[in-house]
Coordinates of C-alpha atoms in Angstrom, one line a residue:
Chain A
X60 CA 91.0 -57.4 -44.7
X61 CA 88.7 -57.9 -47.8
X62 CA 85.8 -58.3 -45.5
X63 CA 86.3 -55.4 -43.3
X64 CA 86.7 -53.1 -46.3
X65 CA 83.3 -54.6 -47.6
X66 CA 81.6 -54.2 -44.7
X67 CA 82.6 -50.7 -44.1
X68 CA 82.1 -49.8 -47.4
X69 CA 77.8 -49.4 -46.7
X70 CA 78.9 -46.7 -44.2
X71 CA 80.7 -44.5 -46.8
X72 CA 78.3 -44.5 -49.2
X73 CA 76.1 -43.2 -46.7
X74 CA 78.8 -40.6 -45.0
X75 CA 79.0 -39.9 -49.1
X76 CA 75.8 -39.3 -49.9
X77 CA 75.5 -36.5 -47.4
X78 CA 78.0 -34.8 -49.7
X79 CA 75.2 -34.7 -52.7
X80 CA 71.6 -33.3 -52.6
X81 CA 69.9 -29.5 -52.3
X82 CA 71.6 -28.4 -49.6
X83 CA 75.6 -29.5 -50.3
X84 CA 78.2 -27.0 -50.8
X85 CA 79.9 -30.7 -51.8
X86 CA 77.7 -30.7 -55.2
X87 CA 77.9 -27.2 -56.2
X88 CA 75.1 -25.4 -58.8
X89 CA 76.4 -22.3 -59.0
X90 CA 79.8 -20.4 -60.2
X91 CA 80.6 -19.3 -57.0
X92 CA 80.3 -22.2 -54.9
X93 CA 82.1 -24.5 -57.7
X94 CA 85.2 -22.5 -56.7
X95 CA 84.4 -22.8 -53.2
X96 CA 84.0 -26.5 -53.6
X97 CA 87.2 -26.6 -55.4
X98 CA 89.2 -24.7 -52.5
X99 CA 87.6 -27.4 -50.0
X100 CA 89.2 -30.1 -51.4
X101 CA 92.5 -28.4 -52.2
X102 CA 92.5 -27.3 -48.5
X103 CA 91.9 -31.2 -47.7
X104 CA 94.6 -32.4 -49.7
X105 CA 97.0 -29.8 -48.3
X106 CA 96.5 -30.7 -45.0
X107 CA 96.4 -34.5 -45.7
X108 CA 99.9 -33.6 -47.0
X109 CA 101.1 -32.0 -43.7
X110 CA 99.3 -34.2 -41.4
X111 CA 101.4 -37.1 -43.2
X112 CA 104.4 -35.3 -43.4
X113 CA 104.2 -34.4 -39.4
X114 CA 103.3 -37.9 -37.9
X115 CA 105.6 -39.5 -41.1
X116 CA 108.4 -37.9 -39.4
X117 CA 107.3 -39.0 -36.2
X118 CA 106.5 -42.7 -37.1
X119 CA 109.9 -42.7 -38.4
X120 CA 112.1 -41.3 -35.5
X121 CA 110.1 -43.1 -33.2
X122 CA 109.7 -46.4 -34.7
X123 CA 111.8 -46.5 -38.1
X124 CA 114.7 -44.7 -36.7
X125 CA 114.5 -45.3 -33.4
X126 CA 118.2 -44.4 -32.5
X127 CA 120.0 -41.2 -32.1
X128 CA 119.9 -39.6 -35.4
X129 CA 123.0 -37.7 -36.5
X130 CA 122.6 -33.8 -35.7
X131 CA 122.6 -33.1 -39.0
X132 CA 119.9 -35.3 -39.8
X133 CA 118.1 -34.4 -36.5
X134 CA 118.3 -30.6 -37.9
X135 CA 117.3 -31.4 -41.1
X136 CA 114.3 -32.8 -40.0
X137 CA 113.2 -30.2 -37.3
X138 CA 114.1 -27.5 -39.5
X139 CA 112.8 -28.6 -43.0
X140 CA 109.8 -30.6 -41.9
X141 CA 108.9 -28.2 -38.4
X142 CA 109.3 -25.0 -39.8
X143 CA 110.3 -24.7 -44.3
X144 CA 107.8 -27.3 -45.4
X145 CA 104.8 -26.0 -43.1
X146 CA 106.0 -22.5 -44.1
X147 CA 105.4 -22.6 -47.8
X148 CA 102.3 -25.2 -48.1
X149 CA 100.2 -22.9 -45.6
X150 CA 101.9 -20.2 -47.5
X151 CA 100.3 -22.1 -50.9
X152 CA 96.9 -22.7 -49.3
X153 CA 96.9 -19.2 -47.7
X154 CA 97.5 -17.7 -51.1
X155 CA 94.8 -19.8 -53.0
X156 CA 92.3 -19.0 -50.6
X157 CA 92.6 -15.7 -51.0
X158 CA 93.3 -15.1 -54.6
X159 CA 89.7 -16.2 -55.0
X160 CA 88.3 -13.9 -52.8
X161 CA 87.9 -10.8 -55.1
X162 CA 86.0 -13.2 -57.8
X163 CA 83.3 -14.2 -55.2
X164 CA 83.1 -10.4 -54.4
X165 CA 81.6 -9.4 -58.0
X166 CA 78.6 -7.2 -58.2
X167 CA 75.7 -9.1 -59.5
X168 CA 73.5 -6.7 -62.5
X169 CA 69.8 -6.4 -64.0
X170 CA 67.1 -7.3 -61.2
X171 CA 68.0 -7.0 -57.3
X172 CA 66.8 -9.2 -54.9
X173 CA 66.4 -7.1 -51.1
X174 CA 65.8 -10.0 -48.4
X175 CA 65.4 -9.8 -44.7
X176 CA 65.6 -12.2 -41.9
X177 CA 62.6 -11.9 -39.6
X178 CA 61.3 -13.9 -36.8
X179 CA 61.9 -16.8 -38.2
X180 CA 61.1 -16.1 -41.8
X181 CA 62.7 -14.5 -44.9
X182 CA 61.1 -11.4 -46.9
X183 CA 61.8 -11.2 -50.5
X184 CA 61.3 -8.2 -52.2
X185 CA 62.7 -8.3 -56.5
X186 CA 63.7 -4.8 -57.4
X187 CA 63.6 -4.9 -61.3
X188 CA 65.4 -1.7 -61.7
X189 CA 66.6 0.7 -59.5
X190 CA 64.0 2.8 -57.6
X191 CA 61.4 0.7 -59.2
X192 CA 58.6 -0.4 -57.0
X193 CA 59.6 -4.3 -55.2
X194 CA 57.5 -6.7 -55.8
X195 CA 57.1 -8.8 -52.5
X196 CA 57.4 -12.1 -51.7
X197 CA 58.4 -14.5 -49.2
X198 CA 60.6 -17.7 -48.1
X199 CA 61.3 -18.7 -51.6
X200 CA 64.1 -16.9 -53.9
X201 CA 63.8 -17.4 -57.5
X202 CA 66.8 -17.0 -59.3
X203 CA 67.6 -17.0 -63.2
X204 CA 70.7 -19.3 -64.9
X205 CA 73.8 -18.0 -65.7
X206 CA 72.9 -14.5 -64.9
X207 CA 75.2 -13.2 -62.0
X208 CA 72.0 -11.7 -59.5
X209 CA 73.0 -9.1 -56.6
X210 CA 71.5 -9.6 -52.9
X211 CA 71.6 -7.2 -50.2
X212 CA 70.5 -8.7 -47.3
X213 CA 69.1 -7.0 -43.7
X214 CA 67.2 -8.2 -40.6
X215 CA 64.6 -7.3 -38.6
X216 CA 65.4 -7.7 -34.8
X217 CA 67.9 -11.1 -34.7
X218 CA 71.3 -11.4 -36.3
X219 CA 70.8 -13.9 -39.6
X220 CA 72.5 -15.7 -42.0
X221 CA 71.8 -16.3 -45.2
X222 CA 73.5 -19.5 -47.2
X223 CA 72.5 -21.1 -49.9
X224 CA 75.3 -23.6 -50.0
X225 CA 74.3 -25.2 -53.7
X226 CA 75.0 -22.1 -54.8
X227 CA 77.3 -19.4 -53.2
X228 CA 78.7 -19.2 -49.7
X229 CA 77.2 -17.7 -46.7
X230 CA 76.9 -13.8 -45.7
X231 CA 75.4 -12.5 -42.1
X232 CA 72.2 -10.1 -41.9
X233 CA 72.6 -7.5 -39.0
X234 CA 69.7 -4.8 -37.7
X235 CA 70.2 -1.5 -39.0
X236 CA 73.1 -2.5 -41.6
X237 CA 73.1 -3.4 -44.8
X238 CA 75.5 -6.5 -46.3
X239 CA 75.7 -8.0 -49.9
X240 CA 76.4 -11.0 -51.5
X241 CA 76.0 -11.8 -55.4
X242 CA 75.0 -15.3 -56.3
X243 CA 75.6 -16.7 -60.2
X244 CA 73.3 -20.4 -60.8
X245 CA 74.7 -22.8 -63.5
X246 CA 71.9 -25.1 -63.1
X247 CA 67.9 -24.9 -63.6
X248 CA 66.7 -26.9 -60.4
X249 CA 65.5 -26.2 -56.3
X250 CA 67.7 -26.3 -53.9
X251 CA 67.5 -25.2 -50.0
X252 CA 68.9 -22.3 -48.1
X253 CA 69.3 -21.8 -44.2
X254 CA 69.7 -19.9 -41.7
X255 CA 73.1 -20.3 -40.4
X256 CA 73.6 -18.2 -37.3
X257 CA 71.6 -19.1 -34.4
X258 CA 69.0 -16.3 -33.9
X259 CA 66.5 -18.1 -31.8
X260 CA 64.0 -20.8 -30.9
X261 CA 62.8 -21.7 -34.3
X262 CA 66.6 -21.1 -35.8
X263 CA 66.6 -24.7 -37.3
X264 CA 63.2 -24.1 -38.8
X265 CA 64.1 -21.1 -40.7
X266 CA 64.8 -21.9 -44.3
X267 CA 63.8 -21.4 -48.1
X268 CA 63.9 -22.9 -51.1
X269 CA 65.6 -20.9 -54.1
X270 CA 64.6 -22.0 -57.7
X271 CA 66.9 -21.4 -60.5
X272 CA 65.0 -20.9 -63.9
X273 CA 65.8 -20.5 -67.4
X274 CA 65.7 -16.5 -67.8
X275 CA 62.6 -16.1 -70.0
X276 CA 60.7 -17.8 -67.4
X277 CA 62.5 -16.5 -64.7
X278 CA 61.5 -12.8 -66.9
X279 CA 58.0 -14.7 -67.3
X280 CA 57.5 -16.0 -63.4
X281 CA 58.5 -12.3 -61.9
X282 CA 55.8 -10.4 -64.3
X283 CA 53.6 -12.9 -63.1
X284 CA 54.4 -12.3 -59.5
X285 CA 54.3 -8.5 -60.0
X286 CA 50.2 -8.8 -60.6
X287 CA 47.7 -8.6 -57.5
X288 CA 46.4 -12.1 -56.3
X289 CA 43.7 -13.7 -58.6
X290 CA 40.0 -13.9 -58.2
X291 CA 39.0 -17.1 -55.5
X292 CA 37.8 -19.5 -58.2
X293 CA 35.5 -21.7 -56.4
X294 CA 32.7 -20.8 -53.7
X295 CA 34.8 -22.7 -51.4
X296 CA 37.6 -20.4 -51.7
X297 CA 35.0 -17.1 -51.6
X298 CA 34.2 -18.1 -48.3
X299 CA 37.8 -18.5 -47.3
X300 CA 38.2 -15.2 -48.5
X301 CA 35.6 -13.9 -46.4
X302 CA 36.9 -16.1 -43.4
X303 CA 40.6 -14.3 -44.0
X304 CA 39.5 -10.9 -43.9
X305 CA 37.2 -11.8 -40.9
X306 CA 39.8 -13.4 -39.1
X307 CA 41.8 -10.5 -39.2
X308 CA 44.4 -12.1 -41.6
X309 CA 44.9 -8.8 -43.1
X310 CA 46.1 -6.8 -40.1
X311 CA 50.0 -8.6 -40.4
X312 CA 49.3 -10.4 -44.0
X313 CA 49.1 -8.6 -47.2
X314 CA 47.4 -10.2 -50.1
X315 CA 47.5 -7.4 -53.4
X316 CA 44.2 -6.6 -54.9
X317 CA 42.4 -7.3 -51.4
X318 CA 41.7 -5.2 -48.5
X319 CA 44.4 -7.2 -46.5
X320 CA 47.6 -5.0 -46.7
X321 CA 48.9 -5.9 -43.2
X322 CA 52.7 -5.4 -43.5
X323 CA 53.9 -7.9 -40.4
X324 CA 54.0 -11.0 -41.6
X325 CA 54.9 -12.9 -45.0
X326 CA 53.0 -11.6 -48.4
X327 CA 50.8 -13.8 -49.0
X328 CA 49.7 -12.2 -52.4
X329 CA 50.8 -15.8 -54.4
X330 CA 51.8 -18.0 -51.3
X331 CA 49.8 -20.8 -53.4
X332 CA 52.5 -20.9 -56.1
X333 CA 55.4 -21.2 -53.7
X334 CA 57.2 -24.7 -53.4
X335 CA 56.7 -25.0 -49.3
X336 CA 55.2 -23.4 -46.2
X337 CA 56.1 -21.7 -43.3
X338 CA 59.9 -21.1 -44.3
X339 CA 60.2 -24.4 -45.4
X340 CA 58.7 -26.8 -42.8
X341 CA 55.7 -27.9 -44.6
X342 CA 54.9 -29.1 -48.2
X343 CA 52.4 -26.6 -49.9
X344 CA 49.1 -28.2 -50.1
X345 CA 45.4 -27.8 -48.8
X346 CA 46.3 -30.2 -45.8
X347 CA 49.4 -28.3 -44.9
X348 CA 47.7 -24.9 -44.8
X349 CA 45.1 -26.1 -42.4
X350 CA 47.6 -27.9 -40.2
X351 CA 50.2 -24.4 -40.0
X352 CA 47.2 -22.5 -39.5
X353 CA 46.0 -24.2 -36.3
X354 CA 49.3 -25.6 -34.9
X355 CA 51.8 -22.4 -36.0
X356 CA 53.4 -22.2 -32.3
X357 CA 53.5 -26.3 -32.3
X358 CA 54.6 -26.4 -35.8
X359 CA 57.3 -24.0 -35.3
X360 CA 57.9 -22.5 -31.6
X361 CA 58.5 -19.1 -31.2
X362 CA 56.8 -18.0 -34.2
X363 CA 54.3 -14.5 -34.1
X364 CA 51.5 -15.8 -35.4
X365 CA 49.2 -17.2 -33.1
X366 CA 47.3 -20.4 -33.5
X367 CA 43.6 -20.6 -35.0
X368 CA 42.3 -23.4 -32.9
X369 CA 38.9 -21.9 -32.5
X370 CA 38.3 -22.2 -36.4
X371 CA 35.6 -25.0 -37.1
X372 CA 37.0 -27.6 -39.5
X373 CA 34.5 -26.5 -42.3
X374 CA 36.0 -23.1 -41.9
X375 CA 39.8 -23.9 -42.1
X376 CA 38.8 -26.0 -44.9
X377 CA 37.4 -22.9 -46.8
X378 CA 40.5 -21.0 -45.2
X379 CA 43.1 -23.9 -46.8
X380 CA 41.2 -23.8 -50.5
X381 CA 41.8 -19.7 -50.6
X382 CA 45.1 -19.6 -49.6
X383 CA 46.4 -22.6 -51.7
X384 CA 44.0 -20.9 -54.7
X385 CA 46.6 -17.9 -54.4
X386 CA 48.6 -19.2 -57.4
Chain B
X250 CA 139.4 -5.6 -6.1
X251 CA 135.8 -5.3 -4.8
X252 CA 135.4 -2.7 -7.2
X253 CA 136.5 -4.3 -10.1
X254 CA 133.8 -7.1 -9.6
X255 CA 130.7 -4.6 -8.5
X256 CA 131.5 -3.0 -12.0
X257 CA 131.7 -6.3 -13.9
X258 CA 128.2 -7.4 -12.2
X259 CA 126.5 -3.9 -13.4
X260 CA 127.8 -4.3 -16.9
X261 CA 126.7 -7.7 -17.0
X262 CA 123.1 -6.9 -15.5
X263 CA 123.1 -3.9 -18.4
X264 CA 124.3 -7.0 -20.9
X265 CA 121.3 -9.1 -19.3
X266 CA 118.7 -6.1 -19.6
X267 CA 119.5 -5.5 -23.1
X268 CA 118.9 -9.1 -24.2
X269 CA 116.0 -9.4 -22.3
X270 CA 114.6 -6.4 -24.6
X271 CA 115.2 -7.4 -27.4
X272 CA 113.6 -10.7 -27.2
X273 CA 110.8 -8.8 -27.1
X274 CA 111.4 -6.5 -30.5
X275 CA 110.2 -9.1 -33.0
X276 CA 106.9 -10.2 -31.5
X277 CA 106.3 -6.1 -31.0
X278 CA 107.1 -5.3 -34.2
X279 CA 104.9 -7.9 -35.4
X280 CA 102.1 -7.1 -33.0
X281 CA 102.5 -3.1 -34.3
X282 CA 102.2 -4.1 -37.8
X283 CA 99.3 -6.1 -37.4
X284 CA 97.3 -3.1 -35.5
X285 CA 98.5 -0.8 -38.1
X286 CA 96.8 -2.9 -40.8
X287 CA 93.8 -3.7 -39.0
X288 CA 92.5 -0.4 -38.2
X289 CA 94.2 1.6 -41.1
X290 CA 92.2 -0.5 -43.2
X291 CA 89.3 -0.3 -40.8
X292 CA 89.3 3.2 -41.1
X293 CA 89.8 3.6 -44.8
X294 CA 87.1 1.2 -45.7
X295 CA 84.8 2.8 -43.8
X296 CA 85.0 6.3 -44.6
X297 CA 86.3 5.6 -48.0
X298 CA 85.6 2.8 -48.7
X299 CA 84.0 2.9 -52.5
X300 CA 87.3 5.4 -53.3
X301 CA 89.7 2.9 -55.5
X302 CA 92.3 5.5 -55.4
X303 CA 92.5 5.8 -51.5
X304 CA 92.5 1.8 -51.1
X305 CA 95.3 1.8 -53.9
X306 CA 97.1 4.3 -51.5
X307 CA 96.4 2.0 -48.2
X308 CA 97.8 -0.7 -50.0
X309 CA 101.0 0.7 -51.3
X310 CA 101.6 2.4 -47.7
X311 CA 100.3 -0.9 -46.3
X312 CA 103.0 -2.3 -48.4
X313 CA 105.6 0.1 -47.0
X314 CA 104.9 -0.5 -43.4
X315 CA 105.0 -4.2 -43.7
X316 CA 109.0 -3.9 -45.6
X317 CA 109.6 -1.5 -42.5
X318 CA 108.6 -4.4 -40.2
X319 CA 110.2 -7.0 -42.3
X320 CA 113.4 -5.1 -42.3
X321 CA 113.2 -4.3 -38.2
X322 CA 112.4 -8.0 -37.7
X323 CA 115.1 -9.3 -40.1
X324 CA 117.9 -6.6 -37.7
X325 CA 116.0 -8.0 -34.9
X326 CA 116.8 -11.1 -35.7
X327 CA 120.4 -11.0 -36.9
X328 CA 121.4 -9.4 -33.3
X329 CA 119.9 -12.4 -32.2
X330 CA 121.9 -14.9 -34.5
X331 CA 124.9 -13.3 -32.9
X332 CA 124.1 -12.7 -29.5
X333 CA 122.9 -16.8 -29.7
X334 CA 126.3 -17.3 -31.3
X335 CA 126.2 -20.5 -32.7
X336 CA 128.3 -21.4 -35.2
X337 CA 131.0 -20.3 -32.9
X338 CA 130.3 -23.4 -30.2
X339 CA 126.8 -25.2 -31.9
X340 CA 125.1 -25.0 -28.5
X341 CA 121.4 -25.7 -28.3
X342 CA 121.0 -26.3 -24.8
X343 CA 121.8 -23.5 -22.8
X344 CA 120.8 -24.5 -18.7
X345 CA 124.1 -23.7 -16.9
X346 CA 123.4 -20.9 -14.1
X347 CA 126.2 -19.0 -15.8
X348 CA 126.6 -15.6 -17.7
X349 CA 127.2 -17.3 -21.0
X350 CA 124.2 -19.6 -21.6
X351 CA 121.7 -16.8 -19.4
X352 CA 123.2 -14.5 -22.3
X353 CA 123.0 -17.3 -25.3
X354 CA 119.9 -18.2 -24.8
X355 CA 117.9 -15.2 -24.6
X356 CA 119.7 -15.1 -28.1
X357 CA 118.4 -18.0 -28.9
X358 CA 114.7 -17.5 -28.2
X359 CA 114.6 -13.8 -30.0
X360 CA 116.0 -15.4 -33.0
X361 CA 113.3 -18.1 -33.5
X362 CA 110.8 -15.4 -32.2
X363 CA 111.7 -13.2 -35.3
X364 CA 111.6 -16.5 -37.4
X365 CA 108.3 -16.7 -36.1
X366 CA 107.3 -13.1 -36.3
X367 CA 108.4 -13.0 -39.5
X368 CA 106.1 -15.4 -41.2
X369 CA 103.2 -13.5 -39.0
X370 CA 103.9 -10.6 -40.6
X371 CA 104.0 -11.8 -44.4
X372 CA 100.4 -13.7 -43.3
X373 CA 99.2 -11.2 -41.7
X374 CA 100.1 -8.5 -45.2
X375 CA 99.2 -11.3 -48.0
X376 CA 95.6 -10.0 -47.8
X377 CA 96.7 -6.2 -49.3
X378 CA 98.5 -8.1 -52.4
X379 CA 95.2 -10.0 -53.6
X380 CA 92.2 -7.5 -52.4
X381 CA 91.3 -4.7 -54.1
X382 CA 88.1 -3.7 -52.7
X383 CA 86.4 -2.9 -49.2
X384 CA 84.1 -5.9 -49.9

């Protein structure tokens, strides 16, 4: 018995450890997804409890009790285990689960973060005060600590969904309407968002990170971000520059303080100081931005943009040192 | 003679038709309530929805409807409790292809429908006690 439990015991650490990490609603970083955590397991327990209770009964009248019970008995347990005892812990449960509802509903205050779900990417405009100018981003959310932040959340053409499960629970993004969702961080750290509504082919590819920060560099990070792109700071990155704007990189991609102001596709105004690539799916380095830019339909299928395969090595190279200059 | 029985087989069809209605009360009063709710609320939230005062008043008359259903279901239910007779015989079983158990257990099965319709209703109105916004 000792043996079996030793040797299973490998297998639950790992069924355990997909209960921690970035992307766990299990280990929770934020107020709102510590009480969702919290009505997880109370949920578990409760039904634990009834699942016992049910098949308890029936492990005892079947193999305990195996004779005719008195009718007393017998009514006792149809009637207090069938129908009272479900009736008040669902009742319990029911309750709980929605006596926290109104807390996870809370307006979030100070600056606004707008994001839409396109095809299959996420842009991010910050709204530092109402009817202030957004500052654009794209497929990464930055987030300040224990500051309560308010998300209203659209889409493009596909019906979205945008979770963060570290930190809050999930809300859907329609065409044409407008939903909401307020997210409150208690820890400094990166963790991952998805997309959790199929929309399409490159569904599973659609993600983001979102970085919580201490507020003054949260405050420091989104001034920062509100500038134009800085100057290409080697002559390899001046002829990427040149190679962009020849390419025609400007006609979907907008990078501030250049002549590309193309509105289709992700800003790409400080796409060097983000965390990952293409929603997610690659690292953000030199290498990365060659291989998305010649491979985007093999790298993720279904996506607009269309490949660069014609660009020479030498050129993507140039092409890789701009875009990963754009700190 | 013949007439005697012809009118004791129409007033026991009548008895049979009434019981067979009102195993059907609970479950519709139930099924009412719950379309009340859903597109009062509906309705409310999205024409009014950022007015506190108008949700406070869908609540309260939410509130009312669902003690109306309660109450119907509750009558519903006590008919039942008599009509199933119990503690008069204790009978459970109720398969004899005569008047008595037809009539018995269609008391029967509307009583543990309004047990059942019952709880539906308090689930279905437990939402309007703990939310007080649209959201």
């Amino acid at each position: 018995m000792r043996g079996r439990a030793l040797r299973f015991s490998p297998v639950a650490l790992l069924l355990l450890a997909g209960c921690t990490g970035t992307q766990s609603a299990l280990d929770p970083a934020g107020k709102d997804a510590s009480v969702l955590a919290d009505l997880f397991w109370v949920l578990l327990i409760g039904a634990t409890v009834l699942w016992l209770a049910v098949n308890g009964l029936f492990f005892y009248v079947t193999r305990i009790e195996p004779r005719s019970l008195s009718r007393r008995l017998a009514e006792t347990l149809v009637i207090g285990g069938g129908i009272v005892f479900p009736f008040f812990l669902l009742s319990g449960l029911l309750a709980y689960a929605l006596s926290i509802m109104p807390d996870q509903r809370l307006e979030g205050t100070g600056v606004q973060i707008r994001v839409t779900g396109e095809q299959w990417w996420w842009r991010v405009e910050y709204i530092p005060e109402p009817g202030a100018e957004p500052i654009v981003a794209a497929n990464e959310i930055r987030l300040p600590v224990d500051h309560r932040t308010e998300i209203k959340l659209g889409a493009d053409k596909f019906i979205h969904s945008f979770w963060i499960p570290a930190l809050a629970g999930k809300m859907d993004m329609f065409p044409g309407r407008e939903t909401r969702l307020a997210v409150e961080p208690t820890k400094v750290g990166v963790y991952r968002g998805q997309c959790a509504e199929f929309c399409g082919e490159a569904h599973a590819l659609m993600a983001f990170q979102a970085v919580v920060m201490e507020q003054d560099e949260f405050a420091a990070w989104l001034e920062k971000e509100r500038q134009d792109a800085v100057m290409p700071a080697s002559d390899l990155a001046r002829q990427g520059e040149a190679i962009f704007l020849e390419e025609g990189c400007g006609a979907c991609h907008t990078v501030r303080g250049t002549e590309a102001r193309g509105p289709a596709g992700p800003d790409l105004t400080h796409v060097g100081s983000r965390l990952s690539l293409g929603a997610a799916v690659l690292p953000s380095d030199r290498e990365a931005f060659a291989d998305w830019v010649r491979h985007t339909k093999r790298i993720k299928p279904g996506v607009k943009m269309p490949p660069y395969v014609h660009l020479s090595d030498e050129k993507l190279s140039a092409l890789s040192a701009y875009l990963e200059g754009l700190k | 003679m013949a007439g005697t029985g012809k009118n004791e087989e129409t007033k026991t069809l009548a008895e049979e038709a009434d019981s067979l209605w009102l195993i059907t009360f609970a479950g519709s009063i139930w099924a009412v309530h719950f379309l009340v709710c859903y597109c009062a609320t509906a309705v409310i939230c999205a024409k009014l929805g950022g007015d506190a005062a108008a949700i406070l008043m869908l609540r309260l008359a939410l509130g009312g409807v669902t003690l109306v259903a309660l109450a119907g279901i509750a009558f519903v239910g006590w008919r039942s409790w008599l009509q199933w007779d119990f503690l008069d015989d204790g009978d459970y079983v109720h398969n004899l292809a005569r008047k008595e158990d037809r009539h018995e257990f269609l008391g029967h099965a509307s009583f543990l429908l309004s047990i059942i319709s019952f709880i539906g209703v308090i689930y279905v109105s437990l939402p309007v006690l703990f939310l007080e916004t649209c959201q």
